[in-house]
Amino acid sequence: MNPRRSPTIRRRRLGAELRRYRDAAGVTIDVVADRLGCSPSKVSRIETGHTSATPRDVKDMLDIYGVNGVESDELVQISREARQKGWWHPFSPVLTGAYVGLEAAARSIRAYEQQVVPGLLQTDKYAIAMIRAARLGDTDREIEQRVRVRMARQALLIQDDPIDLQVVLDEAVVSRPVGGDQVMRDQLLRLVEASRLPNVTLQILPFAAGAHAGMDGTFAILDFPDAEDPNVVFAENATGGLFLEKSDELEKYNSIFDTVRSSALSPEESRDMIVMLAEEPLWKARPRVSGST
């Protein structure tokens, strides 16, 4: 499947179109549910893209809205595409939410990270150490699956039509020795390597910047190639994260990212800093305090 035709993004687009036609027809969710013989929550989840709809359901819904012909045929076809399985489907038990499916369809990602290297830029050993520390209940098998899907996602950066990635990392990300000295040095060198890709822009937000616009938390802004697919913000948390799609939310996070990026070191300065840290890590140079290791 073309990565830009991710079933997740097709499901999202289908839901938005069905909701638009229902609103135009002046039909309530309860009426649709009654006609289809299902619960209102199912209709709602179809419209929000959280549940797949069968081609039969889509055709029946469009009949209720008085939509037929080419418009109906196109949406029924989208419903078929939305029910296909993405490459990540076998890893579904260890994935939370729809982020990977949206990521696969994105044209560009702008991200701010406070604590960890983004998954698209992690080495496998860094990923193992990070997941093992952050997800105390995971089995070795679950950790292995999480790392495998994380490594597979990185193909987005080097495929024929690569994603454009802009990342701002808080200095804490490159100062904390996740996995120990060698694992962290290898991870820093991986960041240097990735920063030289033409489609990757990597910047460090130094401690010296002080208080800044991104202090409320980590987030990623996903932009999609088709105008029919509105951009989305993913605000990450311990249970997965929130997807934000309202225009005022997008505007706010666009502003935050632009402000954080302007406060960060330039890409060249950031690369130089990471190279220096790989050679002379701060976690070695700084004096230990009570309770540190």
PDB file of C-alpha atoms in Angstrom:
ATOM      1  CA  MET A   1       0.000   0.000   0.000  1.00  0.00           C
ATOM      2  CA  ASN A   2       1.178   3.514  -0.775  1.00  0.00           C
ATOM      3  CA  PRO A   3       2.145   4.917   2.654  1.00  0.00           C
ATOM      4  CA  ARG A   4       0.330   8.117   1.806  1.00  0.00           C
ATOM      5  CA  ARG A   5      -2.870   6.055   1.549  1.00  0.00           C
ATOM      6  CA  SER A   6      -2.780   4.780   5.107  1.00  0.00           C
ATOM      7  CA  PRO A   7      -6.045   3.064   6.128  1.00  0.00           C
ATOM      8  CA  THR A   8      -6.045   5.247   9.235  1.00  0.00           C
ATOM      9  CA  ILE A   9      -6.147   8.476   7.238  1.00  0.00           C
ATOM     10  CA  ARG A  10      -8.739   7.007   4.846  1.00  0.00           C
ATOM     11  CA  ARG A  11     -10.957   6.131   7.818  1.00  0.00           C
ATOM     12  CA  ARG A  12     -10.527   9.649   9.182  1.00  0.00           C
ATOM     13  CA  ARG A  13     -11.437  11.230   5.844  1.00  0.00           C
ATOM     14  CA  LEU A  14     -14.433   8.921   5.385  1.00  0.00           C
ATOM     15  CA  GLY A  15     -15.788   9.841   8.810  1.00  0.00           C
ATOM     16  CA  ALA A  16     -15.440  13.557   8.141  1.00  0.00           C
ATOM     17  CA  GLU A  17     -17.270  13.262   4.823  1.00  0.00           C
ATOM     18  CA  LEU A  18     -20.087  11.196   6.311  1.00  0.00           C
ATOM     19  CA  ARG A  19     -20.494  13.727   9.119  1.00  0.00           C
ATOM     20  CA  ARG A  20     -20.574  16.583   6.583  1.00  0.00           C
ATOM     21  CA  TYR A  21     -23.282  14.891   4.512  1.00  0.00           C
ATOM     22  CA  ARG A  22     -25.331  14.078   7.623  1.00  0.00           C
ATOM     23  CA  ASP A  23     -25.172  17.691   8.805  1.00  0.00           C
ATOM     24  CA  ALA A  24     -26.158  18.925   5.346  1.00  0.00           C
ATOM     25  CA  ALA A  25     -29.149  16.575   5.340  1.00  0.00           C
ATOM     26  CA  GLY A  26     -30.237  17.704   8.805  1.00  0.00           C
ATOM     27  CA  VAL A  27     -30.289  14.136  10.126  1.00  0.00           C
ATOM     28  CA  THR A  28     -29.409  13.261  13.732  1.00  0.00           C
ATOM     29  CA  ILE A  29     -27.089  10.455  14.798  1.00  0.00           C
ATOM     30  CA  ASP A  30     -30.019   8.788  16.567  1.00  0.00           C
ATOM     31  CA  VAL A  31     -32.025   8.652  13.328  1.00  0.00           C
ATOM     32  CA  VAL A  32     -29.082   7.124  11.451  1.00  0.00           C
ATOM     33  CA  ALA A  33     -28.535   4.543  14.191  1.00  0.00           C
ATOM     34  CA  ASP A  34     -32.208   3.602  14.153  1.00  0.00           C
ATOM     35  CA  ARG A  35     -32.218   3.166  10.372  1.00  0.00           C
ATOM     36  CA  LEU A  36     -29.036   1.075  10.434  1.00  0.00           C
ATOM     37  CA  GLY A  37     -30.097  -0.958  13.446  1.00  0.00           C
ATOM     38  CA  CYS A  38     -27.010  -0.066  15.464  1.00  0.00           C
ATOM     39  CA  SER A  39     -26.096   2.079  18.445  1.00  0.00           C
ATOM     40  CA  PRO A  40     -25.615   5.870  18.192  1.00  0.00           C
ATOM     41  CA  SER A  41     -22.102   5.378  19.583  1.00  0.00           C
ATOM     42  CA  LYS A  42     -21.175   3.255  16.554  1.00  0.00           C
ATOM     43  CA  VAL A  43     -22.281   6.016  14.180  1.00  0.00           C
ATOM     44  CA  SER A  44     -20.362   8.569  16.228  1.00  0.00           C
ATOM     45  CA  ARG A  45     -17.198   6.442  16.178  1.00  0.00           C
ATOM     46  CA  ILE A  46     -17.475   5.998  12.419  1.00  0.00           C
ATOM     47  CA  GLU A  47     -17.721   9.773  11.988  1.00  0.00           C
ATOM     48  CA  THR A  48     -14.698  10.405  14.186  1.00  0.00           C
ATOM     49  CA  GLY A  49     -12.651   7.765  12.385  1.00  0.00           C
ATOM     50  CA  HIS A  50     -12.294   5.522  15.420  1.00  0.00           C
ATOM     51  CA  THR A  51     -14.240   2.623  13.873  1.00  0.00           C
ATOM     52  CA  SER A  52     -14.193   1.157  10.385  1.00  0.00           C
ATOM     53  CA  ALA A  53     -17.431   1.186   8.425  1.00  0.00           C
ATOM     54  CA  THR A  54     -18.395  -1.572   6.016  1.00  0.00           C
ATOM     55  CA  PRO A  55     -19.125  -0.559   2.415  1.00  0.00           C
ATOM     56  CA  ARG A  56     -22.739  -1.629   3.076  1.00  0.00           C
ATOM     57  CA  ASP A  57     -23.025   0.684   6.082  1.00  0.00           C
ATOM     58  CA  VAL A  58     -21.566   3.576   4.103  1.00  0.00           C
ATOM     59  CA  LYS A  59     -23.979   2.996   1.207  1.00  0.00           C
ATOM     60  CA  ASP A  60     -26.932   2.835   3.602  1.00  0.00           C
ATOM     61  CA  MET A  61     -25.861   6.021   5.391  1.00  0.00           C
ATOM     62  CA  LEU A  62     -25.476   7.887   2.108  1.00  0.00           C
ATOM     63  CA  ASP A  63     -28.921   6.697   1.006  1.00  0.00           C
ATOM     64  CA  ILE A  64     -30.332   8.254   4.173  1.00  0.00           C
ATOM     65  CA  TYR A  65     -28.590  11.545   3.277  1.00  0.00           C
ATOM     66  CA  GLY A  66     -29.771  11.451  -0.317  1.00  0.00           C
ATOM     67  CA  VAL A  67     -26.255  11.078  -1.702  1.00  0.00           C
ATOM     68  CA  ASN A  68     -25.791   8.858  -4.743  1.00  0.00           C
ATOM     69  CA  GLY A  69     -23.926   8.527  -8.009  1.00  0.00           C
ATOM     70  CA  VAL A  70     -20.214   9.321  -8.215  1.00  0.00           C
ATOM     71  CA  GLU A  71     -20.059  10.873  -4.734  1.00  0.00           C
ATOM     72  CA  SER A  72     -21.504   7.720  -3.197  1.00  0.00           C
ATOM     73  CA  ASP A  73     -19.247   5.426  -5.218  1.00  0.00           C
ATOM     74  CA  GLU A  74     -16.115   7.331  -4.159  1.00  0.00           C
ATOM     75  CA  LEU A  75     -16.932   7.101  -0.461  1.00  0.00           C
ATOM     76  CA  VAL A  76     -17.800   3.415  -0.696  1.00  0.00           C
ATOM     77  CA  GLN A  77     -14.396   2.850  -2.324  1.00  0.00           C
ATOM     78  CA  ILE A  78     -12.704   4.814   0.468  1.00  0.00           C
ATOM     79  CA  SER A  79     -14.477   2.586   2.987  1.00  0.00           C
ATOM     80  CA  ARG A  80     -12.947  -0.462   1.299  1.00  0.00           C
ATOM     81  CA  GLU A  81      -9.460   1.094   1.464  1.00  0.00           C
ATOM     82  CA  ALA A  82     -10.007   2.078   5.103  1.00  0.00           C
ATOM     83  CA  ARG A  83     -10.633  -1.574   6.030  1.00  0.00           C
ATOM     84  CA  GLN A  84      -7.292  -2.775   4.667  1.00  0.00           C
ATOM     85  CA  LYS A  85      -4.566  -3.617   7.154  1.00  0.00           C
ATOM     86  CA  GLY A  86      -1.556  -1.340   7.523  1.00  0.00           C
ATOM     87  CA  TRP A  87       1.918  -2.877   7.826  1.00  0.00           C
ATOM     88  CA  TRP A  88       1.769  -2.142  11.561  1.00  0.00           C
ATOM     89  CA  HIS A  89      -1.370  -4.245  12.121  1.00  0.00           C
ATOM     90  CA  PRO A  90       0.509  -7.259  13.559  1.00  0.00           C
ATOM     91  CA  PHE A  91       1.883  -4.941  16.246  1.00  0.00           C
ATOM     92  CA  SER A  92      -1.529  -3.573  17.256  1.00  0.00           C
ATOM     93  CA  PRO A  93      -1.406  -5.123  20.761  1.00  0.00           C
ATOM     94  CA  VAL A  94       1.529  -2.867  21.697  1.00  0.00           C
ATOM     95  CA  LEU A  95       0.370   0.280  19.898  1.00  0.00           C
ATOM     96  CA  THR A  96      -1.787   2.907  21.559  1.00  0.00           C
ATOM     97  CA  GLY A  97      -4.141   4.991  19.477  1.00  0.00           C
ATOM     98  CA  ALA A  98      -3.897   5.756  15.779  1.00  0.00           C
ATOM     99  CA  TYR A  99      -0.629   7.686  15.738  1.00  0.00           C
ATOM    100  CA  VAL A 100       1.412   5.251  13.635  1.00  0.00           C
ATOM    101  CA  GLY A 101      -1.282   5.145  10.953  1.00  0.00           C
ATOM    102  CA  LEU A 102      -1.463   8.942  10.806  1.00  0.00           C
ATOM    103  CA  GLU A 103       2.323   9.212  10.790  1.00  0.00           C
ATOM    104  CA  ALA A 104       2.492   6.874   7.792  1.00  0.00           C
ATOM    105  CA  ALA A 105       0.210   9.197   5.818  1.00  0.00           C
ATOM    106  CA  ALA A 106       1.843  12.484   6.840  1.00  0.00           C
ATOM    107  CA  ARG A 107       3.816  14.710   4.489  1.00  0.00           C
ATOM    108  CA  SER A 108       5.683  16.373   7.345  1.00  0.00           C
ATOM    109  CA  ILE A 109       6.014  16.226  11.115  1.00  0.00           C
ATOM    110  CA  ARG A 110       7.069  19.090  13.381  1.00  0.00           C
ATOM    111  CA  ALA A 111       7.840  17.882  16.888  1.00  0.00           C
ATOM    112  CA  TYR A 112       9.060  19.181  20.210  1.00  0.00           C
ATOM    113  CA  GLU A 113      10.470  16.614  22.648  1.00  0.00           C
ATOM    114  CA  GLN A 114      11.286  17.296  26.292  1.00  0.00           C
ATOM    115  CA  GLN A 115      12.661  14.020  27.634  1.00  0.00           C
ATOM    116  CA  VAL A 116      13.457  11.399  24.982  1.00  0.00           C
ATOM    117  CA  VAL A 117      14.735  11.078  21.442  1.00  0.00           C
ATOM    118  CA  PRO A 118      11.747  10.765  19.047  1.00  0.00           C
ATOM    119  CA  GLY A 119      10.972   7.232  17.902  1.00  0.00           C
ATOM    120  CA  LEU A 120      11.884   8.029  14.291  1.00  0.00           C
ATOM    121  CA  LEU A 121      15.437   8.824  15.402  1.00  0.00           C
ATOM    122  CA  GLN A 122      16.081   6.213  18.086  1.00  0.00           C
ATOM    123  CA  THR A 123      18.622   3.401  17.946  1.00  0.00           C
ATOM    124  CA  ASP A 124      17.313  -0.006  18.894  1.00  0.00           C
ATOM    125  CA  LYS A 125      19.357  -0.182  22.110  1.00  0.00           C
ATOM    126  CA  TYR A 126      18.229   3.285  23.190  1.00  0.00           C
ATOM    127  CA  ALA A 127      14.617   2.260  22.485  1.00  0.00           C
ATOM    128  CA  ILE A 128      14.983  -0.908  24.575  1.00  0.00           C
ATOM    129  CA  ALA A 129      16.435   1.010  27.510  1.00  0.00           C
ATOM    130  CA  MET A 130      13.825   3.752  27.315  1.00  0.00           C
ATOM    131  CA  ILE A 131      10.844   1.412  27.021  1.00  0.00           C
ATOM    132  CA  ARG A 132      12.116  -0.863  29.782  1.00  0.00           C
ATOM    133  CA  ALA A 133      12.429   2.123  32.146  1.00  0.00           C
ATOM    134  CA  ALA A 134       9.150   3.826  31.199  1.00  0.00           C
ATOM    135  CA  ARG A 135       6.853   0.801  30.837  1.00  0.00           C
ATOM    136  CA  LEU A 136       7.471  -1.250  33.954  1.00  0.00           C
ATOM    137  CA  GLY A 137       4.664  -3.714  33.220  1.00  0.00           C
ATOM    138  CA  ASP A 138       5.845  -4.716  29.734  1.00  0.00           C
ATOM    139  CA  THR A 139       7.108  -8.238  29.136  1.00  0.00           C
ATOM    140  CA  ASP A 140      10.284  -8.896  27.159  1.00  0.00           C
ATOM    141  CA  ARG A 141       8.070  -9.938  24.221  1.00  0.00           C
ATOM    142  CA  GLU A 142       6.112  -6.675  24.335  1.00  0.00           C
ATOM    143  CA  ILE A 143       9.304  -4.627  24.511  1.00  0.00           C
ATOM    144  CA  GLU A 144      10.683  -6.526  21.511  1.00  0.00           C
ATOM    145  CA  GLN A 145       7.523  -5.787  19.523  1.00  0.00           C
ATOM    146  CA  ARG A 146       7.568  -2.108  20.439  1.00  0.00           C
ATOM    147  CA  VAL A 147      11.170  -1.802  19.308  1.00  0.00           C
ATOM    148  CA  ARG A 148      10.517  -3.685  16.061  1.00  0.00           C
ATOM    149  CA  VAL A 149       7.662  -1.429  15.035  1.00  0.00           C
ATOM    150  CA  ARG A 150       9.672   1.650  16.080  1.00  0.00           C
ATOM    151  CA  MET A 151      12.576   0.616  13.862  1.00  0.00           C
ATOM    152  CA  ALA A 152      10.220  -0.155  10.965  1.00  0.00           C
ATOM    153  CA  ARG A 153       8.691   3.322  11.226  1.00  0.00           C
ATOM    154  CA  GLN A 154      12.079   4.860  10.492  1.00  0.00           C
ATOM    155  CA  ALA A 155      11.773   3.817   6.843  1.00  0.00           C
ATOM    156  CA  LEU A 156       9.638   6.950   6.471  1.00  0.00           C
ATOM    157  CA  LEU A 157      12.842   9.013   6.555  1.00  0.00           C
ATOM    158  CA  ILE A 158      14.618   7.208   3.708  1.00  0.00           C
ATOM    159  CA  GLN A 159      11.870   5.916   1.413  1.00  0.00           C
ATOM    160  CA  ASP A 160      11.491   7.252  -2.158  1.00  0.00           C
ATOM    161  CA  ASP A 161       9.029   9.898  -0.952  1.00  0.00           C
ATOM    162  CA  PRO A 162      10.441  10.608   2.514  1.00  0.00           C
ATOM    163  CA  ILE A 163       8.613  12.453   5.218  1.00  0.00           C
ATOM    164  CA  ASP A 164       9.898  15.923   6.144  1.00  0.00           C
ATOM    165  CA  LEU A 165      10.872  15.915   9.829  1.00  0.00           C
ATOM    166  CA  GLN A 166      11.549  19.018  11.908  1.00  0.00           C
ATOM    167  CA  VAL A 167      12.468  18.301  15.513  1.00  0.00           C
ATOM    168  CA  VAL A 168      13.375  20.530  18.444  1.00  0.00           C
ATOM    169  CA  LEU A 169      14.924  18.617  21.338  1.00  0.00           C
ATOM    170  CA  ASP A 170      15.238  20.057  24.804  1.00  0.00           C
ATOM    171  CA  GLU A 171      18.851  19.884  25.975  1.00  0.00           C
ATOM    172  CA  ALA A 172      17.690  17.386  28.617  1.00  0.00           C
ATOM    173  CA  VAL A 173      17.142  14.819  25.837  1.00  0.00           C
ATOM    174  CA  VAL A 174      20.821  14.774  24.859  1.00  0.00           C
ATOM    175  CA  SER A 175      22.099  15.184  28.426  1.00  0.00           C
ATOM    176  CA  ARG A 176      20.448  12.176  30.064  1.00  0.00           C
ATOM    177  CA  PRO A 177      22.417   8.902  29.573  1.00  0.00           C
ATOM    178  CA  VAL A 178      19.624   6.507  28.670  1.00  0.00           C
ATOM    179  CA  GLY A 179      20.970   2.958  28.585  1.00  0.00           C
ATOM    180  CA  GLY A 180      24.435   3.903  29.822  1.00  0.00           C
ATOM    181  CA  ASP A 181      27.454   5.555  28.254  1.00  0.00           C
ATOM    182  CA  GLN A 182      27.900   3.527  25.075  1.00  0.00           C
ATOM    183  CA  VAL A 183      24.198   3.303  24.248  1.00  0.00           C
ATOM    184  CA  MET A 184      23.841   7.057  24.665  1.00  0.00           C
ATOM    185  CA  ARG A 185      26.971   7.846  22.644  1.00  0.00           C
ATOM    186  CA  ASP A 186      25.669   5.664  19.803  1.00  0.00           C
ATOM    187  CA  GLN A 187      22.335   7.451  20.038  1.00  0.00           C
ATOM    188  CA  LEU A 188      23.994  10.861  19.818  1.00  0.00           C
ATOM    189  CA  LEU A 189      25.932   9.758  16.747  1.00  0.00           C
ATOM    190  CA  ARG A 190      22.686   8.519  15.239  1.00  0.00           C
ATOM    191  CA  LEU A 191      21.229  12.023  15.738  1.00  0.00           C
ATOM    192  CA  VAL A 192      24.227  13.538  13.994  1.00  0.00           C
ATOM    193  CA  GLU A 193      23.788  11.120  11.080  1.00  0.00           C
ATOM    194  CA  ALA A 194      20.054  11.827  10.798  1.00  0.00           C
ATOM    195  CA  SER A 195      20.591  15.591  10.973  1.00  0.00           C
ATOM    196  CA  ARG A 196      22.535  15.383   7.711  1.00  0.00           C
ATOM    197  CA  LEU A 197      19.555  13.971   5.801  1.00  0.00           C
ATOM    198  CA  PRO A 198      18.068  16.642   3.505  1.00  0.00           C
ATOM    199  CA  ASN A 199      14.580  16.006   4.870  1.00  0.00           C
ATOM    200  CA  VAL A 200      15.516  16.220   8.562  1.00  0.00           C
ATOM    201  CA  THR A 201      15.988  19.434  10.543  1.00  0.00           C
ATOM    202  CA  LEU A 202      17.221  18.923  14.098  1.00  0.00           C
ATOM    203  CA  GLN A 203      17.636  21.687  16.674  1.00  0.00           C
ATOM    204  CA  ILE A 204      18.544  21.752  20.365  1.00  0.00           C
ATOM    205  CA  LEU A 205      16.752  24.050  22.788  1.00  0.00           C
ATOM    206  CA  PRO A 206      19.499  24.811  25.330  1.00  0.00           C
ATOM    207  CA  PHE A 207      19.008  25.143  29.059  1.00  0.00           C
ATOM    208  CA  ALA A 208      20.268  28.709  28.681  1.00  0.00           C
ATOM    209  CA  ALA A 209      17.026  29.595  26.872  1.00  0.00           C
ATOM    210  CA  GLY A 210      15.309  29.505  30.265  1.00  0.00           C
ATOM    211  CA  ALA A 211      11.508  29.477  30.348  1.00  0.00           C
ATOM    212  CA  HIS A 212      10.001  28.865  26.920  1.00  0.00           C
ATOM    213  CA  ALA A 213       6.739  28.316  25.036  1.00  0.00           C
ATOM    214  CA  GLY A 214       6.968  24.503  24.989  1.00  0.00           C
ATOM    215  CA  MET A 215       7.109  23.925  28.725  1.00  0.00           C
ATOM    216  CA  ASP A 216       3.575  22.508  28.859  1.00  0.00           C
ATOM    217  CA  GLY A 217       4.703  19.290  27.202  1.00  0.00           C
ATOM    218  CA  THR A 218       5.803  17.207  24.235  1.00  0.00           C
ATOM    219  CA  PHE A 219       3.800  17.343  21.001  1.00  0.00           C
ATOM    220  CA  ALA A 220       3.919  16.613  17.284  1.00  0.00           C
ATOM    221  CA  ILE A 221       2.134  18.436  14.464  1.00  0.00           C
ATOM    222  CA  LEU A 222       1.300  16.190  11.508  1.00  0.00           C
ATOM    223  CA  ASP A 223       0.693  17.773   8.100  1.00  0.00           C
ATOM    224  CA  PHE A 224      -0.904  15.759   5.297  1.00  0.00           C
ATOM    225  CA  PRO A 225      -0.458  16.085   1.528  1.00  0.00           C
ATOM    226  CA  ASP A 226      -4.164  16.249   0.658  1.00  0.00           C
ATOM    227  CA  ALA A 227      -6.242  19.300   1.504  1.00  0.00           C
ATOM    228  CA  GLU A 228      -9.140  17.002   2.419  1.00  0.00           C
ATOM    229  CA  ASP A 229      -7.116  15.706   5.377  1.00  0.00           C
ATOM    230  CA  PRO A 230      -6.799  18.434   8.013  1.00  0.00           C
ATOM    231  CA  ASN A 231      -3.639  18.653  10.085  1.00  0.00           C
ATOM    232  CA  VAL A 232      -3.597  17.155  13.563  1.00  0.00           C
ATOM    233  CA  VAL A 233      -1.636  17.694  16.765  1.00  0.00           C
ATOM    234  CA  PHE A 234      -0.631  14.718  18.886  1.00  0.00           C
ATOM    235  CA  ALA A 235       0.025  15.668  22.504  1.00  0.00           C
ATOM    236  CA  GLU A 236       1.711  12.676  24.120  1.00  0.00           C
ATOM    237  CA  ASN A 237       1.167  11.395  27.654  1.00  0.00           C
ATOM    238  CA  ALA A 238       1.748   8.214  29.682  1.00  0.00           C
ATOM    239  CA  THR A 239      -1.439   6.532  28.438  1.00  0.00           C
ATOM    240  CA  GLY A 240      -0.925   7.305  24.764  1.00  0.00           C
ATOM    241  CA  GLY A 241      -1.893  10.860  23.966  1.00  0.00           C
ATOM    242  CA  LEU A 242      -4.542  13.234  22.674  1.00  0.00           C
ATOM    243  CA  PHE A 243      -5.335  14.126  19.069  1.00  0.00           C
ATOM    244  CA  LEU A 244      -6.255  17.782  18.614  1.00  0.00           C
ATOM    245  CA  GLU A 245      -7.849  18.913  15.345  1.00  0.00           C
ATOM    246  CA  LYS A 246      -9.737  22.162  16.001  1.00  0.00           C
ATOM    247  CA  SER A 247      -8.454  25.183  14.116  1.00  0.00           C
ATOM    248  CA  ASP A 248      -7.719  27.151  17.292  1.00  0.00           C
ATOM    249  CA  GLU A 249      -5.763  24.198  18.721  1.00  0.00           C
ATOM    250  CA  LEU A 250      -3.723  23.850  15.533  1.00  0.00           C
ATOM    251  CA  GLU A 251      -3.045  27.578  15.485  1.00  0.00           C
ATOM    252  CA  LYS A 252      -1.857  27.499  19.098  1.00  0.00           C
ATOM    253  CA  TYR A 253       0.556  24.610  18.561  1.00  0.00           C
ATOM    254  CA  ASN A 254       1.870  26.047  15.299  1.00  0.00           C
ATOM    255  CA  SER A 255       2.693  29.221  17.222  1.00  0.00           C
ATOM    256  CA  ILE A 256       4.323  27.264  20.056  1.00  0.00           C
ATOM    257  CA  PHE A 257       6.507  25.295  17.662  1.00  0.00           C
ATOM    258  CA  ASP A 258       7.597  28.401  15.756  1.00  0.00           C
ATOM    259  CA  THR A 259       8.480  30.132  19.031  1.00  0.00           C
ATOM    260  CA  VAL A 260      10.394  27.148  20.404  1.00  0.00           C
ATOM    261  CA  ARG A 261      12.272  26.730  17.142  1.00  0.00           C
ATOM    262  CA  SER A 262      13.282  30.400  17.130  1.00  0.00           C
ATOM    263  CA  SER A 263      14.645  30.001  20.679  1.00  0.00           C
ATOM    264  CA  ALA A 264      16.677  26.914  19.746  1.00  0.00           C
ATOM    265  CA  LEU A 265      20.202  26.670  18.402  1.00  0.00           C
ATOM    266  CA  SER A 266      20.556  26.616  14.626  1.00  0.00           C
ATOM    267  CA  PRO A 267      20.770  23.190  12.961  1.00  0.00           C
ATOM    268  CA  GLU A 268      24.517  23.632  12.478  1.00  0.00           C
ATOM    269  CA  GLU A 269      25.092  24.724  16.085  1.00  0.00           C
ATOM    270  CA  SER A 270      22.896  21.878  17.295  1.00  0.00           C
ATOM    271  CA  ARG A 271      24.876  19.304  15.324  1.00  0.00           C
ATOM    272  CA  ASP A 272      28.133  20.680  16.712  1.00  0.00           C
ATOM    273  CA  MET A 273      26.741  20.463  20.237  1.00  0.00           C
ATOM    274  CA  ILE A 274      25.674  16.826  19.791  1.00  0.00           C
ATOM    275  CA  VAL A 275      29.077  15.899  18.370  1.00  0.00           C
ATOM    276  CA  MET A 276      30.717  17.545  21.392  1.00  0.00           C
ATOM    277  CA  LEU A 277      28.432  15.675  23.791  1.00  0.00           C
ATOM    278  CA  ALA A 278      29.253  12.357  22.129  1.00  0.00           C
ATOM    279  CA  GLU A 279      32.935  13.057  22.771  1.00  0.00           C
ATOM    280  CA  GLU A 280      32.636  14.740  26.166  1.00  0.00           C
ATOM    281  CA  PRO A 281      29.253  13.806  27.692  1.00  0.00           C
ATOM    282  CA  LEU A 282      27.858  16.200  30.250  1.00  0.00           C
ATOM    283  CA  TRP A 283      26.755  13.350  32.503  1.00  0.00           C
ATOM    284  CA  LYS A 284      30.442  12.560  32.968  1.00  0.00           C
ATOM    285  CA  ALA A 285      31.605  16.132  33.465  1.00  0.00           C
ATOM    286  CA  ARG A 286      29.019  17.326  35.954  1.00  0.00           C
ATOM    287  CA  PRO A 287      29.737  16.746  39.666  1.00  0.00           C
ATOM    288  CA  ARG A 288      27.543  14.174  41.365  1.00  0.00           C
ATOM    289  CA  VAL A 289      25.111  15.207  44.031  1.00  0.00           C
ATOM    290  CA  SER A 290      23.502  13.217  46.818  1.00  0.00           C
ATOM    291  CA  GLY A 291      21.369  10.406  45.414  1.00  0.00           C
ATOM    292  CA  SER A 292      22.886  10.490  41.903  1.00  0.00           C
ATOM    293  CA  THR A 293      24.658   7.544  40.333  1.00  0.00           C
TER     294      THR A 293
END
